[in-house]
Amino acid sequence: QAEVDAGTDDARIVTPKKLYATPGVYRRNLVINGDMRIVQRGTSFPTAASGQFVVDRFAFVNACDAVVTLSQSTDVPSGEGFQFSAKVDVTTADASIAAGQYAFLTHRIEGYDFFPLVGKTCTLSFWVKSPKTGTHCVAFNSSTADRSYIATYTVSAANTWEKKTVTLTFNYSGGTWNYTNGLGLSINFMLNTGSTYHGTAGSWLSAVALSTSGQVNCLDNTANDFYLTGVQFERGEAVTRFEHRPFGQELALCQRYYEKSYNYAIAPGAASSDGCVLELGPRNSSGTTYGAKFAVEKRAVPTVTCFSDNDGASGYCYNNGNKACAAGRIGTAGFSYASITSGDSTNNASYHWVASIEL
């Protein structure tokens, strides 16, 4: 039977281009841990200090009088494939934001990853559940925040999951930017902002700007909870489906900035011997014990902190009691030893470690 011409090839054949939005592209989403799955530090942080990471790669920055509990939450938008969100729970409210005050969740992109976007149009998409309706802002800031771009989005229904998108072009001029292994771009999801940091939306500003004057205060009541998940940042004006990467791949991306010797589910500072560094046999009363190789090379030489596996005490190993301990000869791929100021020469020495070089 002769073939019947049903039209053009494109109409008759389903090509890979039609099956996948961007075939063969690795890390279409430049945000790491945008689905809030990876939590190496733990899952809940009451009375969180400014700089505390709620989940890996997403930190809370606070310069106002509100006090919050940060946690990984299972409250997520339905049917989108997300298991977790980042939650900001207000425990002490700040209803009156002074001029120089602000609070936000931040994700920071390394300069190497940001550089290909220079001069290009990009789209940020995310799911948010806010306690407030009205104007919310996302601020994009250079490495020293001397160039800023404010984008606004509107929450229509309080305490309801809504998907938002913002598009901008990196057509700035001047400013201080890092295109290597330092801070390339900060993406800040604003919770409140004082007038000192107000600016105009929709264009690059030569100032430290975080929001417009219309930004709502999400931290003004102890009943307020703010949730964020599904954060994706990609090149182009089109919004594509969230890039769900394998868990192990996402963990490895996070480990470029933060890694620990503890089992994944055990937070640093816990009393646990599983996976600790252990030196067997008699040793000098003061000296060194073994170091470790990192699973992932760090973006720069990290700070390495030792923890006693006996009780989790920071800055100690366990050697018939906690003994002061500090890592030495630290590189981007590992460290070679941990020195003990005074130890027990007849007992083993053991410790856990954390290596951190966040942006």
Tab-separated table of C-alpha atoms in Angstrom:
chain	number	residue	atom	x	y	z
A	1	GLN	CA	0.000	0.000	0.000
A	2	ALA	CA	1.340	3.357	-0.971
A	3	GLU	CA	2.225	5.843	1.733
A	4	VAL	CA	-0.294	8.607	2.154
A	5	ASP	CA	1.154	12.073	2.600
A	6	ALA	CA	-0.356	13.363	5.828
A	7	GLY	CA	1.388	16.732	5.703
A	8	THR	CA	4.805	18.022	6.635
A	9	ASP	CA	7.306	15.886	8.501
A	10	ASP	CA	6.920	18.062	11.543
A	11	ALA	CA	3.185	17.347	11.655
A	12	ARG	CA	3.593	13.585	11.190
A	13	ILE	CA	6.571	12.865	13.444
A	14	VAL	CA	6.955	13.589	17.139
A	15	THR	CA	10.554	14.720	17.439
A	16	PRO	CA	12.700	14.959	20.591
A	17	LYS	CA	12.237	18.711	20.367
A	18	LYS	CA	8.539	18.202	21.002
A	19	LEU	CA	9.103	15.724	23.824
A	20	TYR	CA	11.528	17.837	25.818
A	21	ALA	CA	11.681	21.580	26.317
A	22	THR	CA	15.470	21.744	26.191
A	23	PRO	CA	16.990	18.391	25.118
A	24	GLY	CA	20.500	17.688	26.348
A	25	VAL	CA	20.750	20.827	28.477
A	26	TYR	CA	22.349	20.221	31.876
A	27	ARG	CA	21.205	22.451	34.729
A	28	ARG	CA	18.616	24.456	32.877
A	29	ASN	CA	17.729	25.747	36.345
A	30	LEU	CA	20.641	27.744	37.766
A	31	VAL	CA	19.097	27.737	41.231
A	32	ILE	CA	20.457	24.956	43.427
A	33	ASN	CA	17.969	23.189	45.709
A	34	GLY	CA	15.029	25.185	44.386
A	35	ASP	CA	12.661	22.430	45.530
A	36	MET	CA	13.995	22.730	49.095
A	37	ARG	CA	14.863	19.007	49.380
A	38	ILE	CA	18.442	19.211	50.653
A	39	VAL	CA	18.813	19.977	54.372
A	40	GLN	CA	22.337	19.075	55.527
A	41	ARG	CA	22.190	21.389	58.565
A	42	GLY	CA	18.865	20.170	59.967
A	43	THR	CA	15.154	20.751	59.427
A	44	SER	CA	14.163	23.344	62.054
A	45	PHE	CA	15.855	26.432	63.517
A	46	PRO	CA	13.949	28.258	66.286
A	47	THR	CA	14.946	31.866	67.018
A	48	ALA	CA	16.959	31.851	63.796
A	49	ALA	CA	19.852	34.276	63.541
A	50	SER	CA	20.441	36.325	60.424
A	51	GLY	CA	22.445	34.221	57.978
A	52	GLN	CA	20.877	30.920	59.038
A	53	PHE	CA	20.152	28.562	56.150
A	54	VAL	CA	16.578	27.278	56.260
A	55	VAL	CA	17.515	24.648	53.638
A	56	ASP	CA	20.763	24.300	51.702
A	57	ARG	CA	21.533	27.356	49.519
A	58	PHE	CA	18.620	29.438	50.901
A	59	ALA	CA	19.478	31.709	53.841
A	60	PHE	CA	17.397	34.069	55.972
A	61	VAL	CA	18.793	37.601	56.233
A	62	ASN	CA	17.264	39.669	59.028
A	63	ALA	CA	17.914	43.295	59.957
A	64	CYS	CA	14.561	43.985	61.635
A	65	ASP	CA	13.130	43.237	65.098
A	66	ALA	CA	11.066	40.206	64.103
A	67	VAL	CA	12.034	36.770	65.414
A	68	VAL	CA	11.279	33.676	63.344
A	69	THR	CA	11.531	29.911	63.293
A	70	LEU	CA	12.889	28.554	60.026
A	71	SER	CA	12.046	25.041	58.889
A	72	GLN	CA	11.705	22.644	56.012
A	73	SER	CA	7.949	22.147	55.580
A	74	THR	CA	5.841	19.513	53.817
A	75	ASP	CA	3.240	22.176	52.911
A	76	VAL	CA	3.548	22.319	49.102
A	77	PRO	CA	1.450	23.187	46.034
A	78	SER	CA	-0.650	20.220	44.933
A	79	GLY	CA	0.249	18.170	41.872
A	80	GLU	CA	3.579	19.870	41.076
A	81	GLY	CA	5.936	17.113	42.236
A	82	PHE	CA	7.301	18.996	45.252
A	83	GLN	CA	7.810	17.348	48.636
A	84	PHE	CA	9.102	20.306	50.611
A	85	SER	CA	9.050	24.065	50.992
A	86	ALA	CA	11.036	26.584	53.032
A	87	LYS	CA	8.959	28.048	55.862
A	88	VAL	CA	9.381	31.302	57.798
A	89	ASP	CA	7.199	31.236	60.936
A	90	VAL	CA	6.942	34.555	62.805
A	91	THR	CA	7.284	34.113	66.592
A	92	THR	CA	7.928	37.770	67.480
A	93	ALA	CA	6.353	40.325	65.152
A	94	ASP	CA	7.761	43.634	63.926
A	95	ALA	CA	4.803	45.734	62.800
A	96	SER	CA	6.758	48.964	62.318
A	97	ILE	CA	9.748	48.683	59.979
A	98	ALA	CA	12.332	51.433	60.459
A	99	ALA	CA	14.035	53.056	57.470
A	100	GLY	CA	17.165	50.911	57.639
A	101	GLN	CA	15.484	47.585	58.375
A	102	TYR	CA	14.724	44.629	56.106
A	103	ALA	CA	14.282	40.864	56.010
A	104	PHE	CA	14.424	38.377	53.137
A	105	LEU	CA	15.224	34.866	51.957
A	106	THR	CA	18.257	34.844	49.680
A	107	HIS	CA	19.713	32.507	47.093
A	108	ARG	CA	23.216	33.333	45.837
A	109	ILE	CA	24.561	32.236	42.470
A	110	GLU	CA	28.277	31.719	41.885
A	111	GLY	CA	29.982	33.993	39.365
A	112	TYR	CA	30.960	31.138	37.032
A	113	ASP	CA	27.300	30.143	36.747
A	114	PHE	CA	26.038	33.698	36.404
A	115	PHE	CA	28.474	34.884	33.710
A	116	PRO	CA	26.706	33.188	30.728
A	117	LEU	CA	23.592	35.265	31.539
A	118	VAL	CA	25.277	38.663	31.157
A	119	GLY	CA	23.402	40.643	28.500
A	120	LYS	CA	20.692	37.981	28.270
A	121	THR	CA	17.014	37.933	29.202
A	122	CYS	CA	16.177	35.491	32.005
A	123	THR	CA	13.098	34.308	33.847
A	124	LEU	CA	12.624	33.534	37.523
A	125	SER	CA	9.642	31.356	38.454
A	126	PHE	CA	8.594	30.139	41.894
A	127	TRP	CA	5.701	29.061	44.092
A	128	VAL	CA	4.849	31.238	47.087
A	129	LYS	CA	2.361	31.041	49.933
A	130	SER	CA	2.277	34.411	51.674
A	131	PRO	CA	0.257	35.610	54.667
A	132	LYS	CA	-0.344	38.905	52.847
A	133	THR	CA	-2.071	39.908	49.626
A	134	GLY	CA	-0.669	42.716	47.522
A	135	THR	CA	2.751	43.761	46.296
A	136	HIS	CA	5.781	41.601	46.990
A	137	CYS	CA	9.273	42.150	45.585
A	138	VAL	CA	12.274	40.146	44.426
A	139	ALA	CA	15.590	42.003	44.350
A	140	PHE	CA	18.498	41.017	42.089
A	141	ASN	CA	21.789	42.414	43.386
A	142	SER	CA	25.401	42.446	42.211
A	143	SER	CA	28.225	41.067	44.361
A	144	THR	CA	28.462	44.301	46.395
A	145	ALA	CA	24.832	45.355	45.729
A	146	ASP	CA	25.955	48.510	43.908
A	147	ARG	CA	23.701	47.441	41.036
A	148	SER	CA	20.134	46.382	41.819
A	149	TYR	CA	17.032	45.355	39.911
A	150	ILE	CA	13.649	45.202	41.643
A	151	ALA	CA	10.859	43.019	40.253
A	152	THR	CA	7.364	43.014	41.712
A	153	TYR	CA	4.698	40.332	41.867
A	154	THR	CA	1.196	40.382	43.334
A	155	VAL	CA	-0.243	37.839	45.748
A	156	SER	CA	-3.970	37.560	45.092
A	157	ALA	CA	-5.027	35.277	47.958
A	158	ALA	CA	-3.397	35.079	51.380
A	159	ASN	CA	-2.190	31.705	52.669
A	160	THR	CA	-2.685	30.126	49.252
A	161	TRP	CA	-0.068	28.625	46.946
A	162	GLU	CA	0.407	30.773	43.813
A	163	LYS	CA	2.958	30.464	41.011
A	164	LYS	CA	4.779	33.670	40.073
A	165	THR	CA	7.184	34.630	37.285
A	166	VAL	CA	9.403	37.652	36.730
A	167	THR	CA	11.540	38.401	33.672
A	168	LEU	CA	14.535	40.718	33.440
A	169	THR	CA	17.489	41.422	31.164
A	170	PHE	CA	21.030	41.682	32.508
A	171	ASN	CA	21.823	44.778	30.447
A	172	TYR	CA	23.352	46.751	33.319
A	173	SER	CA	26.413	48.956	32.936
A	174	GLY	CA	29.144	49.458	35.511
A	175	GLY	CA	28.929	48.120	39.029
A	176	THR	CA	30.941	45.488	40.873
A	177	TRP	CA	30.389	41.976	39.542
A	178	ASN	CA	32.131	38.660	40.129
A	179	TYR	CA	32.292	36.215	37.219
A	180	THR	CA	34.491	33.540	38.808
A	181	ASN	CA	34.104	31.583	42.068
A	182	GLY	CA	32.719	34.421	44.187
A	183	LEU	CA	29.232	35.856	44.565
A	184	GLY	CA	27.852	36.511	41.095
A	185	LEU	CA	24.209	37.364	41.772
A	186	SER	CA	21.929	37.507	44.806
A	187	ILE	CA	18.227	36.742	44.378
A	188	ASN	CA	16.369	38.108	47.391
A	189	PHE	CA	12.743	37.275	48.189
A	190	MET	CA	11.697	40.230	50.307
A	191	LEU	CA	9.638	39.886	53.494
A	192	ASN	CA	9.776	43.568	54.461
A	193	THR	CA	11.887	46.626	53.618
A	194	GLY	CA	12.493	50.024	55.183
A	195	SER	CA	12.529	53.218	53.113
A	196	THR	CA	16.347	53.385	52.930
A	197	TYR	CA	16.284	50.430	50.529
A	198	HIS	CA	13.290	51.408	48.409
A	199	GLY	CA	13.702	51.875	44.656
A	200	THR	CA	11.851	51.839	41.373
A	201	ALA	CA	10.942	48.509	39.806
A	202	GLY	CA	11.817	47.426	36.294
A	203	SER	CA	15.262	48.899	35.650
A	204	TRP	CA	18.844	48.601	36.859
A	205	LEU	CA	19.646	50.981	39.710
A	206	SER	CA	23.046	52.264	40.827
A	207	ALA	CA	22.215	51.736	44.490
A	208	VAL	CA	21.565	49.141	47.178
A	209	ALA	CA	17.857	48.643	46.504
A	210	LEU	CA	15.648	45.808	47.751
A	211	SER	CA	12.010	46.665	47.079
A	212	THR	CA	9.529	49.304	46.061
A	213	SER	CA	7.674	51.307	48.709
A	214	GLY	CA	4.667	49.035	48.129
A	215	GLN	CA	6.340	45.920	49.612
A	216	VAL	CA	4.061	44.355	52.246
A	217	ASN	CA	5.354	43.426	55.696
A	218	CYS	CA	5.131	39.648	55.989
A	219	LEU	CA	6.556	39.667	59.531
A	220	ASP	CA	4.043	41.961	61.261
A	221	ASN	CA	2.006	39.297	63.079
A	222	THR	CA	2.823	36.103	64.968
A	223	ALA	CA	0.111	34.333	62.949
A	224	ASN	CA	2.133	34.877	59.766
A	225	ASP	CA	3.822	32.010	57.892
A	226	PHE	CA	5.659	32.524	54.600
A	227	TYR	CA	6.454	29.556	52.313
A	228	LEU	CA	8.605	29.260	49.194
A	229	THR	CA	9.367	26.373	46.816
A	230	GLY	CA	9.862	25.490	43.144
A	231	VAL	CA	12.368	28.280	42.548
A	232	GLN	CA	13.748	28.177	39.003
A	233	PHE	CA	16.014	30.679	37.228
A	234	GLU	CA	16.689	30.116	33.539
A	235	ARG	CA	17.779	31.843	30.386
A	236	GLY	CA	15.043	33.120	28.076
A	237	GLU	CA	11.576	34.611	28.417
A	238	ALA	CA	9.738	31.269	28.350
A	239	VAL	CA	8.742	29.639	31.638
A	240	THR	CA	9.467	25.903	31.521
A	241	ARG	CA	8.420	23.192	33.946
A	242	PHE	CA	10.516	22.897	37.081
A	243	GLU	CA	13.669	20.857	36.522
A	244	HIS	CA	13.451	17.979	38.995
A	245	ARG	CA	17.026	16.695	39.254
A	246	PRO	CA	18.084	13.415	40.928
A	247	PHE	CA	18.559	13.740	44.699
A	248	GLY	CA	22.229	12.731	44.562
A	249	GLN	CA	22.955	15.301	41.877
A	250	GLU	CA	21.277	18.077	43.857
A	251	LEU	CA	23.157	17.079	47.002
A	252	ALA	CA	26.479	17.203	45.132
A	253	LEU	CA	25.688	20.706	43.848
A	254	CYS	CA	25.056	21.813	47.436
A	255	GLN	CA	28.262	20.169	48.658
A	256	ARG	CA	30.361	22.543	46.574
A	257	TYR	CA	29.473	25.066	49.291
A	258	TYR	CA	28.782	22.949	52.376
A	259	GLU	CA	29.678	19.360	53.272
A	260	LYS	CA	29.720	17.298	56.452
A	261	SER	CA	31.035	13.926	57.629
A	262	TYR	CA	27.809	13.116	59.477
A	263	ASN	CA	25.199	10.879	57.869
A	264	TYR	CA	22.845	12.949	55.743
A	265	ALA	CA	19.935	12.773	58.219
A	266	ILE	CA	22.080	13.768	61.235
A	267	ALA	CA	22.591	17.488	61.855
A	268	PRO	CA	26.090	18.737	62.746
A	269	GLY	CA	26.604	18.976	66.499
A	270	ALA	CA	24.815	15.713	67.233
A	271	ALA	CA	26.334	12.933	69.315
A	272	SER	CA	27.044	10.295	66.681
A	273	SER	CA	30.070	8.191	65.811
A	274	ASP	CA	28.788	6.935	62.451
A	275	GLY	CA	31.182	8.055	59.718
A	276	CYS	CA	33.507	10.009	61.988
A	277	VAL	CA	37.258	10.289	61.419
A	278	LEU	CA	38.995	7.796	63.710
A	279	GLU	CA	42.668	7.290	64.536
A	280	LEU	CA	43.328	3.950	66.204
A	281	GLY	CA	46.008	3.090	68.738
A	282	PRO	CA	48.336	5.025	71.066
A	283	ARG	CA	49.278	8.544	70.025
A	284	ASN	CA	51.259	11.497	71.316
A	285	SER	CA	49.696	13.548	74.098
A	286	SER	CA	49.488	16.392	71.600
A	287	GLY	CA	49.795	16.191	67.855
A	288	THR	CA	47.622	15.272	64.914
A	289	THR	CA	45.024	12.806	63.717
A	290	TYR	CA	43.838	11.986	60.206
A	291	GLY	CA	42.094	14.396	57.849
A	292	ALA	CA	39.609	13.687	55.048
A	293	LYS	CA	38.941	14.085	51.337
A	294	PHE	CA	35.826	15.973	50.326
A	295	ALA	CA	33.182	14.251	48.204
A	296	VAL	CA	32.943	17.416	46.064
A	297	GLU	CA	35.653	19.993	45.437
A	298	LYS	CA	34.769	23.305	47.045
A	299	ARG	CA	34.480	26.612	45.181
A	300	ALA	CA	37.340	27.957	47.365
A	301	VAL	CA	39.257	26.891	50.469
A	302	PRO	CA	36.560	26.298	53.106
A	303	THR	CA	36.426	26.766	56.836
A	304	VAL	CA	36.575	23.327	58.479
A	305	THR	CA	35.089	22.882	61.949
A	306	CYS	CA	35.642	19.765	64.062
A	307	PHE	CA	32.950	18.266	66.308
A	308	SER	CA	33.362	15.715	69.073
A	309	ASP	CA	31.514	12.569	68.056
A	310	ASN	CA	30.856	11.922	71.761
A	311	ASP	CA	28.572	14.905	72.396
A	312	GLY	CA	28.815	17.125	69.313
A	313	ALA	CA	30.888	19.860	70.964
A	314	SER	CA	32.235	22.269	68.333
A	315	GLY	CA	36.012	22.662	68.100
A	316	TYR	CA	36.755	19.339	69.787
A	317	CYS	CA	37.594	15.726	69.054
A	318	TYR	CA	37.044	12.852	71.470
A	319	ASN	CA	40.202	11.337	72.997
A	320	ASN	CA	39.216	9.874	76.377
A	321	GLY	CA	37.319	13.114	76.871
A	322	ASN	CA	36.813	16.139	74.637
A	323	LYS	CA	40.081	17.711	73.510
A	324	ALA	CA	40.485	20.948	71.571
A	325	CYS	CA	40.870	20.095	67.890
A	326	ALA	CA	41.341	22.117	64.697
A	327	ALA	CA	41.742	21.054	61.059
A	328	GLY	CA	44.934	21.945	59.196
A	329	ARG	CA	46.401	22.094	55.679
A	330	ILE	CA	42.934	22.723	54.246
A	331	GLY	CA	42.464	22.766	50.485
A	332	THR	CA	39.522	22.780	48.098
A	333	ALA	CA	39.638	18.965	47.846
A	334	GLY	CA	40.177	18.080	51.511
A	335	PHE	CA	42.317	18.605	54.598
A	336	SER	CA	45.222	16.535	55.806
A	337	TYR	CA	45.010	16.514	59.598
A	338	ALA	CA	43.314	17.762	62.731
A	339	SER	CA	45.625	18.948	65.493
A	340	ILE	CA	44.918	18.196	69.152
A	341	THR	CA	46.359	20.612	71.699
A	342	SER	CA	46.559	18.057	74.535
A	343	GLY	CA	45.360	14.484	74.271
A	344	ASP	CA	45.465	11.089	75.922
A	345	SER	CA	48.387	9.141	74.481
A	346	THR	CA	46.841	5.745	75.223
A	347	ASN	CA	43.437	6.212	73.534
A	348	ASN	CA	41.899	6.641	70.108
A	349	ALA	CA	41.008	10.062	68.735
A	350	SER	CA	37.802	10.673	66.764
A	351	TYR	CA	35.786	13.574	65.404
A	352	HIS	CA	33.308	14.747	62.785
A	353	TRP	CA	33.837	17.744	60.526
A	354	VAL	CA	31.925	20.360	58.545
A	355	ALA	CA	33.446	22.243	55.592
A	356	SER	CA	31.711	25.489	54.619
A	357	ILE	CA	32.441	28.087	51.947
A	358	GLU	CA	29.023	29.617	51.251
A	359	LEU	CA	28.726	32.676	49.035
